[in-house]
Amino acid sequence: MAKVRALVLERQHELSMRDIDLPQDVRPGEVKIKIHTVGVCGSDVHYYTHGRIGPFVVNAPMVLGHEAAGTVVEVGEGVTHLKVGDRVCMEPGIPDPNSRASRLGLYNIDPAVTFWATPPIHGVLTPYVVHPANYTFKLPDNVSFAEGAMVEPFAVGMQAATKAKIVPGDTAVVLGAGPIGTMVAIAALAGGCARAIVADLAQPKLDIAAGYQGVIPVNNREKNLAEEVKRLTDGWGADIVFECSGSPKAWESLLDLPRPGGVVVAVGLPVAPIPFDVSTASTREIRIETVFRYAHQYDRAIALMASGRVDLKPLISATFPFEESIVAFDRAVEARPADVKLQISLAE
């Protein structure tokens, strides 16, 4: 352990920039990374404003941040695929490699997984972090640190698109044009969807999403989404519906959107249990899929970004210096309609 400067969530509603003890020694199979860019995630903000997410409660000071990219500065024994100077991004969840879930390839739902900035595990809004090399991914030269820090949320979109089992030419509906919803739409289009109907209440977010070819924006304040989907699909319905808002209200009319035999992918997490119309889902044979984080998506996400097929730079709304991390979080709490992704730079 060593004293290092970090953004620390002391308790609900209280952030501080201060020194805290964090591991800095590199063990076999690990690398030490100089952090360059960290994204501000909705979960970070939720811990700040609510002090908990479900069963995960902030009972002790915790460093925030889990969407990160940086440069390898030290390599542990046995690491062969990375070297000092490599630009990298990191997958923040570390499972037990010997667990039954991991052996099945479902390491994201391993009950033993530890995840940055999920109590009691510290995050990475600090100058250096030590991380397993197997969950550290080299960035191509044409992918910036800022883009590298976007791989983590984009991996959620990739997981959703994968679980949907997209067929080329499919029509998707995405509920919610926040960072995850927009990246789900981008991933769905990259995965073969011909179009993604993106619905939200915030017009500035819809305008940003509409900048991507194939996105059809629908403002829920101005149009009835179910009627728009019927109009655009000749009354048939969407092949895939991605629920990314986490709003319980979205589920009230959700099953009006998919076609018979279509699929609903639940991405957003409602804070409390919600009613669900099993009879309608069954009689129309709607397939239900769920998403929790991601597994085996980083390589594919990075490849899409490096190829030029996916450009996430338009989603970065503002970047703050490390010493203004609290300012960045307070702005995230404001939830400005035009803000999609805020980032914090630790570059010197």
GROMACS .gro file of C-alpha atoms in nm:
model
  348
    1MET     CA    1   0.000   0.000   0.000
    2ALA     CA    2   0.104   0.358  -0.063
    3LYS     CA    3  -0.052   0.698  -0.008
    4VAL     CA    4  -0.173   0.835  -0.343
    5ARG     CA    5  -0.401   1.119  -0.444
    6ALA     CA    6  -0.751   1.020  -0.552
    7LEU     CA    7  -1.112   1.129  -0.583
    8VAL     CA    8  -1.273   0.973  -0.276
    9LEU     CA    9  -1.641   0.929  -0.204
   10GLU     CA   10  -1.634   0.973   0.174
   11ARG     CA   11  -2.004   0.903   0.214
   12GLN     CA   12  -2.329   0.992   0.039
   13HIS     CA   13  -2.317   1.353  -0.091
   14GLU     CA   14  -1.951   1.403   0.012
   15LEU     CA   15  -1.653   1.390  -0.226
   16SER     CA   16  -1.294   1.489  -0.153
   17MET     CA   17  -0.961   1.506  -0.333
   18ARG     CA   18  -0.710   1.357  -0.088
   19ASP     CA   19  -0.441   1.097  -0.028
   20ILE     CA   20  -0.556   0.742   0.042
   21ASP     CA   21  -0.383   0.405   0.079
   22LEU     CA   22  -0.403   0.203  -0.244
   23PRO     CA   23  -0.204  -0.099  -0.367
   24GLN     CA   24   0.086   0.001  -0.591
   25ASP     CA   25   0.308  -0.310  -0.590
   26VAL     CA   26   0.299  -0.520  -0.907
   27ARG     CA   27   0.261  -0.896  -0.856
   28PRO     CA   28   0.307  -1.173  -1.116
   29GLY     CA   29   0.045  -1.149  -1.390
   30GLU     CA   30  -0.023  -0.781  -1.325
   31VAL     CA   31   0.067  -0.449  -1.483
   32LYS     CA   32   0.089  -0.098  -1.342
   33ILE     CA   33  -0.088   0.166  -1.549
   34LYS     CA   34  -0.049   0.542  -1.548
   35ILE     CA   35  -0.408   0.661  -1.582
   36HIS     CA   36  -0.476   0.915  -1.856
   37THR     CA   37  -0.856   0.940  -1.894
   38VAL     CA   38  -1.150   0.827  -1.681
   39GLY     CA   39  -1.517   0.852  -1.777
   40VAL     CA   40  -1.785   0.957  -1.531
   41CYS     CA   41  -2.040   0.676  -1.522
   42GLY     CA   42  -2.399   0.693  -1.403
   43SER     CA   43  -2.320   0.433  -1.137
   44ASP     CA   44  -2.044   0.657  -0.994
   45VAL     CA   45  -2.291   0.943  -0.978
   46HIS     CA   46  -2.557   0.722  -0.819
   47TYR     CA   47  -2.319   0.619  -0.539
   48TYR     CA   48  -2.246   0.990  -0.488
   49THR     CA   49  -2.611   1.093  -0.471
   50HIS     CA   50  -2.768   0.785  -0.311
   51GLY     CA   51  -2.483   0.609  -0.130
   52ARG     CA   52  -2.585   0.271  -0.266
   53ILE     CA   53  -2.699   0.070  -0.568
   54GLY     CA   54  -2.912  -0.225  -0.466
   55PRO     CA   55  -2.713  -0.441  -0.224
   56PHE     CA   56  -2.390  -0.244  -0.278
   57VAL     CA   57  -2.367   0.017  -0.003
   58VAL     CA   58  -2.092   0.275   0.054
   59ASN     CA   59  -2.000   0.199   0.416
   60ALA     CA   60  -1.642   0.327   0.393
   61PRO     CA   61  -1.450   0.582   0.181
   62MET     CA   62  -1.420   0.461  -0.178
   63VAL     CA   63  -1.227   0.585  -0.481
   64LEU     CA   64  -1.462   0.635  -0.778
   65GLY     CA   65  -1.417   0.568  -1.151
   66HIS     CA   66  -1.412   0.251  -1.362
   67GLU     CA   67  -1.406   0.364  -1.728
   68ALA     CA   68  -1.035   0.415  -1.786
   69ALA     CA   69  -0.743   0.421  -2.027
   70GLY     CA   70  -0.373   0.484  -1.971
   71THR     CA   71  -0.015   0.369  -2.031
   72VAL     CA   72   0.164   0.063  -1.896
   73VAL     CA   73   0.460   0.173  -1.678
   74GLU     CA   74   0.552  -0.158  -1.513
   75VAL     CA   75   0.501  -0.523  -1.608
   76GLY     CA   76   0.482  -0.812  -1.362
   77GLU     CA   77   0.646  -1.150  -1.395
   78GLY     CA   78   0.484  -1.377  -1.654
   79VAL     CA   79   0.319  -1.102  -1.858
   80THR     CA   80   0.410  -1.143  -2.225
   81HIS     CA   81   0.141  -0.966  -2.428
   82LEU     CA   82   0.202  -0.618  -2.282
   83LYS     CA   83   0.510  -0.404  -2.239
   84VAL     CA   84   0.605  -0.071  -2.083
   85GLY     CA   85   0.476   0.212  -2.302
   86ASP     CA   86   0.172   0.029  -2.434
   87ARG     CA   87  -0.146   0.237  -2.441
   88VAL     CA   88  -0.427   0.036  -2.288
   89CYS     CA   89  -0.782   0.027  -2.155
   90MET     CA   90  -0.891  -0.196  -1.872
   91GLU     CA   91  -1.188  -0.421  -1.804
   92PRO     CA   92  -1.286  -0.327  -1.447
   93GLY     CA   93  -1.442  -0.656  -1.336
   94ILE     CA   94  -1.213  -0.931  -1.207
   95PRO     CA   95  -1.380  -1.272  -1.161
   96ASP     CA   96  -1.258  -1.585  -0.989
   97PRO     CA   97  -1.111  -1.774  -1.286
   98ASN     CA   98  -1.191  -2.108  -1.120
   99SER     CA   99  -1.558  -2.033  -1.047
  100ARG     CA  100  -1.830  -2.229  -1.221
  101ALA     CA  101  -1.955  -1.910  -1.393
  102SER     CA  102  -1.609  -1.827  -1.526
  103ARG     CA  103  -1.553  -2.182  -1.648
  104LEU     CA  104  -1.881  -2.154  -1.839
  105GLY     CA  105  -1.760  -1.827  -1.995
  106LEU     CA  106  -2.011  -1.624  -1.793
  107TYR     CA  107  -1.749  -1.443  -1.587
  108ASN     CA  108  -1.954  -1.120  -1.571
  109ILE     CA  109  -2.209  -1.295  -1.350
  110ASP     CA  110  -1.957  -1.473  -1.130
  111PRO     CA  111  -2.082  -1.408  -0.774
  112ALA     CA  112  -1.721  -1.356  -0.667
  113VAL     CA  113  -1.641  -1.086  -0.926
  114THR     CA  114  -1.485  -0.768  -0.792
  115PHE     CA  115  -1.551  -0.450  -0.988
  116TRP     CA  116  -1.384  -0.109  -0.968
  117ALA     CA  117  -1.583   0.152  -0.776
  118THR     CA  118  -1.838  -0.100  -0.652
  119PRO     CA  119  -1.828  -0.117  -0.272
  120PRO     CA  120  -1.596  -0.211  -0.115
  121ILE     CA  121  -1.361  -0.210  -0.419
  122HIS     CA  122  -1.176   0.113  -0.500
  123GLY     CA  123  -1.198   0.268  -0.847
  124VAL     CA  124  -0.932   0.435  -1.059
  125LEU     CA  125  -0.963   0.813  -1.030
  126THR     CA  126  -0.604   0.820  -0.913
  127PRO     CA  127  -0.275   0.859  -1.105
  128TYR     CA  128  -0.169   0.490  -1.105
  129VAL     CA  129  -0.349   0.157  -1.079
  130VAL     CA  130  -0.233  -0.205  -1.065
  131HIS     CA  131  -0.449  -0.448  -1.263
  132PRO     CA  132  -0.441  -0.807  -1.395
  133ALA     CA  133  -0.278  -0.815  -1.737
  134ASN     CA  134  -0.545  -1.054  -1.867
  135TYR     CA  135  -0.806  -0.780  -1.822
  136THR     CA  136  -0.589  -0.509  -1.979
  137PHE     CA  137  -0.624  -0.447  -2.354
  138LYS     CA  138  -0.382  -0.274  -2.589
  139LEU     CA  139  -0.522   0.022  -2.782
  140PRO     CA  140  -0.445   0.059  -3.155
  141ASP     CA  141  -0.251   0.372  -3.249
  142ASN     CA  142  -0.559   0.533  -3.406
  143VAL     CA  143  -0.773   0.498  -3.090
  144SER     CA  144  -0.718   0.783  -2.844
  145PHE     CA  145  -0.713   0.761  -2.465
  146ALA     CA  146  -1.051   0.935  -2.456
  147GLU     CA  147  -1.194   0.673  -2.689
  148GLY     CA  148  -1.020   0.401  -2.489
  149ALA     CA  149  -1.207   0.516  -2.180
  150MET     CA  150  -1.531   0.474  -2.380
  151VAL     CA  151  -1.469   0.104  -2.447
  152GLU     CA  152  -1.617   0.008  -2.108
  153PRO     CA  153  -1.964   0.159  -2.163
  154PHE     CA  154  -1.956   0.057  -2.531
  155ALA     CA  155  -1.896  -0.302  -2.418
  156VAL     CA  156  -2.241  -0.287  -2.253
  157GLY     CA  157  -2.385  -0.196  -2.593
  158MET     CA  158  -2.193  -0.481  -2.752
  159GLN     CA  159  -2.326  -0.724  -2.492
  160ALA     CA  160  -2.682  -0.608  -2.558
  161ALA     CA  161  -2.641  -0.641  -2.934
  162THR     CA  162  -2.493  -0.989  -2.889
  163LYS     CA  163  -2.775  -1.105  -2.661
  164ALA     CA  164  -3.031  -0.976  -2.914
  165LYS     CA  165  -2.901  -1.218  -3.179
  166ILE     CA  166  -2.937  -0.958  -3.451
  167VAL     CA  167  -3.018  -1.070  -3.805
  168PRO     CA  168  -2.891  -0.837  -4.081
  169GLY     CA  169  -3.162  -0.588  -4.174
  170ASP     CA  170  -3.338  -0.595  -3.837
  171THR     CA  171  -3.519  -0.288  -3.703
  172ALA     CA  172  -3.438  -0.199  -3.344
  173VAL     CA  173  -3.603   0.033  -3.095
  174VAL     CA  174  -3.387   0.182  -2.819
  175LEU     CA  175  -3.557   0.339  -2.518
  176GLY     CA  176  -3.328   0.602  -2.369
  177ALA     CA  177  -3.070   0.821  -2.546
  178GLY     CA  178  -2.823   0.848  -2.259
  179PRO     CA  179  -2.468   0.716  -2.293
  180ILE     CA  180  -2.569   0.351  -2.272
  181GLY     CA  181  -2.877   0.383  -2.492
  182THR     CA  182  -2.687   0.565  -2.764
  183MET     CA  183  -2.403   0.314  -2.752
  184VAL     CA  184  -2.652   0.026  -2.766
  185ALA     CA  185  -2.795   0.183  -3.083
  186ILE     CA  186  -2.445   0.221  -3.231
  187ALA     CA  187  -2.360  -0.140  -3.145
  188ALA     CA  188  -2.690  -0.265  -3.290
  189LEU     CA  189  -2.627  -0.083  -3.616
  190ALA     CA  190  -2.270  -0.214  -3.631
  191GLY     CA  191  -2.408  -0.562  -3.563
  192GLY     CA  192  -2.639  -0.557  -3.863
  193CYS     CA  193  -2.952  -0.359  -3.779
  194ALA     CA  194  -3.071  -0.151  -4.072
  195ARG     CA  195  -3.209   0.119  -3.843
  196ALA     CA  196  -3.243   0.203  -3.476
  197ILE     CA  197  -3.542   0.403  -3.359
  198VAL     CA  198  -3.412   0.590  -3.053
  199ALA     CA  199  -3.667   0.738  -2.814
  200ASP     CA  200  -3.610   0.985  -2.531
  201LEU     CA  201  -3.760   1.295  -2.367
  202ALA     CA  202  -3.444   1.507  -2.410
  203GLN     CA  203  -3.418   1.655  -2.761
  204PRO     CA  204  -3.048   1.752  -2.729
  205LYS     CA  205  -2.957   1.388  -2.662
  206LEU     CA  206  -3.171   1.276  -2.954
  207ASP     CA  207  -2.995   1.529  -3.177
  208ILE     CA  208  -2.659   1.375  -3.086
  209ALA     CA  209  -2.785   1.020  -3.147
  210ALA     CA  210  -2.934   1.130  -3.480
  211GLY     CA  211  -2.585   1.217  -3.599
  212TYR     CA  212  -2.527   0.845  -3.652
  213GLN     CA  213  -2.641   0.699  -3.982
  214GLY     CA  214  -2.935   0.465  -3.930
  215VAL     CA  215  -3.068   0.633  -3.615
  216ILE     CA  216  -3.428   0.759  -3.629
  217PRO     CA  217  -3.495   0.987  -3.329
  218VAL     CA  218  -3.836   1.002  -3.162
  219ASN     CA  219  -3.916   1.257  -2.893
  220ASN     CA  220  -4.163   1.096  -2.653
  221ARG     CA  221  -4.298   1.438  -2.558
  222GLU     CA  222  -4.409   1.502  -2.915
  223LYS     CA  223  -4.495   1.162  -3.064
  224ASN     CA  224  -4.648   0.834  -2.953
  225LEU     CA  225  -4.365   0.583  -2.983
  226ALA     CA  226  -4.585   0.278  -3.046
  227GLU     CA  227  -4.762   0.458  -3.329
  228GLU     CA  228  -4.429   0.567  -3.480
  229VAL     CA  229  -4.294   0.212  -3.466
  230LYS     CA  230  -4.609   0.080  -3.635
  231ARG     CA  231  -4.585   0.349  -3.901
  232LEU     CA  232  -4.220   0.276  -3.971
  233THR     CA  233  -4.271  -0.102  -3.982
  234ASP     CA  234  -4.603  -0.112  -4.171
  235GLY     CA  235  -4.783  -0.223  -3.857
  236TRP     CA  236  -4.555  -0.522  -3.793
  237GLY     CA  237  -4.342  -0.397  -3.501
  238ALA     CA  238  -3.971  -0.389  -3.425
  239ASP     CA  239  -3.754  -0.698  -3.440
  240ILE     CA  240  -3.567  -0.592  -3.127
  241VAL     CA  241  -3.649  -0.356  -2.840
  242PHE     CA  242  -3.363  -0.246  -2.615
  243GLU     CA  243  -3.487  -0.098  -2.286
  244CYS     CA  244  -3.202   0.129  -2.170
  245SER     CA  245  -3.379   0.393  -1.965
  246GLY     CA  246  -3.431   0.192  -1.648
  247SER     CA  247  -3.766   0.367  -1.610
  248PRO     CA  248  -4.050   0.155  -1.468
  249LYS     CA  249  -4.291   0.356  -1.685
  250ALA     CA  250  -4.118   0.228  -1.999
  251TRP     CA  251  -4.235  -0.124  -1.920
  252GLU     CA  252  -4.602  -0.021  -1.904
  253SER     CA  253  -4.629  -0.011  -2.283
  254LEU     CA  254  -4.307  -0.188  -2.384
  255LEU     CA  255  -4.477  -0.494  -2.532
  256ASP     CA  256  -4.662  -0.271  -2.781
  257LEU     CA  257  -4.331  -0.225  -2.964
  258PRO     CA  258  -4.188  -0.565  -3.070
  259ARG     CA  259  -4.325  -0.771  -3.357
  260PRO     CA  260  -4.467  -1.119  -3.294
  261GLY     CA  261  -4.170  -1.338  -3.212
  262GLY     CA  262  -3.950  -1.034  -3.150
  263VAL     CA  263  -3.708  -0.982  -2.865
  264VAL     CA  264  -3.688  -0.744  -2.571
  265VAL     CA  265  -3.342  -0.684  -2.425
  266ALA     CA  266  -3.346  -0.538  -2.074
  267VAL     CA  267  -3.039  -0.318  -2.030
  268GLY     CA  268  -3.151  -0.044  -1.791
  269LEU     CA  269  -3.202  -0.143  -1.428
  270PRO     CA  270  -3.519  -0.017  -1.254
  271VAL     CA  271  -3.455   0.067  -0.889
  272ALA     CA  272  -3.751  -0.145  -0.773
  273PRO     CA  273  -3.937  -0.452  -0.905
  274ILE     CA  274  -4.185  -0.380  -1.184
  275PRO     CA  275  -4.506  -0.549  -1.310
  276PHE     CA  276  -4.464  -0.752  -1.628
  277ASP     CA  277  -4.738  -0.874  -1.866
  278VAL     CA  278  -4.643  -1.241  -1.902
  279SER     CA  279  -4.962  -1.329  -2.093
  280THR     CA  280  -4.895  -1.082  -2.376
  281ALA     CA  281  -4.529  -1.181  -2.394
  282SER     CA  282  -4.624  -1.551  -2.410
  283THR     CA  283  -4.906  -1.529  -2.662
  284ARG     CA  284  -4.683  -1.330  -2.896
  285GLU     CA  285  -4.376  -1.541  -2.812
  286ILE     CA  286  -4.165  -1.239  -2.724
  287ARG     CA  287  -3.816  -1.350  -2.627
  288ILE     CA  288  -3.675  -1.174  -2.319
  289GLU     CA  289  -3.300  -1.124  -2.275
  290THR     CA  290  -3.115  -0.951  -1.993
  291VAL     CA  291  -2.777  -0.779  -1.973
  292PHE     CA  292  -2.544  -0.738  -1.679
  293ARG     CA  293  -2.224  -0.559  -1.776
  294TYR     CA  294  -2.045  -0.768  -2.044
  295ALA     CA  295  -1.822  -1.064  -2.114
  296HIS     CA  296  -1.576  -1.117  -2.400
  297GLN     CA  297  -1.661  -0.781  -2.561
  298TYR     CA  298  -1.350  -0.563  -2.523
  299ASP     CA  299  -1.153  -0.706  -2.817
  300ARG     CA  300  -1.452  -0.672  -3.049
  301ALA     CA  301  -1.536  -0.322  -2.928
  302ILE     CA  302  -1.178  -0.204  -2.981
  303ALA     CA  303  -1.168  -0.366  -3.327
  304LEU     CA  304  -1.484  -0.182  -3.435
  305MET     CA  305  -1.346   0.150  -3.311
  306ALA     CA  306  -1.008   0.096  -3.478
  307SER     CA  307  -1.174   0.005  -3.809
  308GLY     CA  308  -1.357   0.337  -3.823
  309ARG     CA  309  -1.696   0.162  -3.822
  310VAL     CA  310  -1.770   0.308  -3.478
  311ASP     CA  311  -1.685   0.666  -3.375
  312LEU     CA  312  -1.768   0.746  -3.014
  313LYS     CA  313  -1.594   1.086  -3.002
  314PRO     CA  314  -1.919   1.283  -3.064
  315LEU     CA  315  -2.055   1.143  -2.736
  316ILE     CA  316  -1.785   1.311  -2.524
  317SER     CA  317  -1.950   1.629  -2.399
  318ALA     CA  318  -1.675   1.778  -2.180
  319THR     CA  319  -1.338   1.690  -2.024
  320PHE     CA  320  -1.222   1.812  -1.682
  321PRO     CA  321  -0.871   1.813  -1.530
  322PHE     CA  322  -0.813   1.568  -1.242
  323GLU     CA  323  -0.808   1.842  -0.979
  324GLU     CA  324  -1.157   1.945  -1.093
  325SER     CA  325  -1.302   1.596  -1.050
  326ILE     CA  326  -1.557   1.715  -0.795
  327VAL     CA  327  -1.672   1.984  -1.040
  328ALA     CA  328  -1.713   1.712  -1.303
  329PHE     CA  329  -1.927   1.500  -1.072
  330ASP     CA  330  -2.142   1.793  -0.968
  331ARG     CA  331  -2.204   1.868  -1.335
  332ALA     CA  332  -2.297   1.504  -1.391
  333VAL     CA  333  -2.549   1.534  -1.108
  334GLU     CA  334  -2.709   1.827  -1.294
  335ALA     CA  335  -2.791   1.586  -1.579
  336ARG     CA  336  -2.782   1.856  -1.845
  337PRO     CA  337  -2.990   1.753  -2.148
  338ALA     CA  338  -2.698   1.801  -2.389
  339ASP     CA  339  -2.447   1.603  -2.180
  340VAL     CA  340  -2.385   1.244  -2.286
  341LYS     CA  341  -2.041   1.149  -2.148
  342LEU     CA  342  -1.819   1.356  -1.918
  343GLN     CA  343  -1.455   1.261  -1.878
  344ILE     CA  344  -1.169   1.345  -1.643
  345SER     CA  345  -0.811   1.374  -1.771
  346LEU     CA  346  -0.509   1.295  -1.554
  347ALA     CA  347  -0.266   1.389  -1.832
  348GLU     CA  348   0.016   1.610  -1.715
   0.00000   0.00000   0.00000
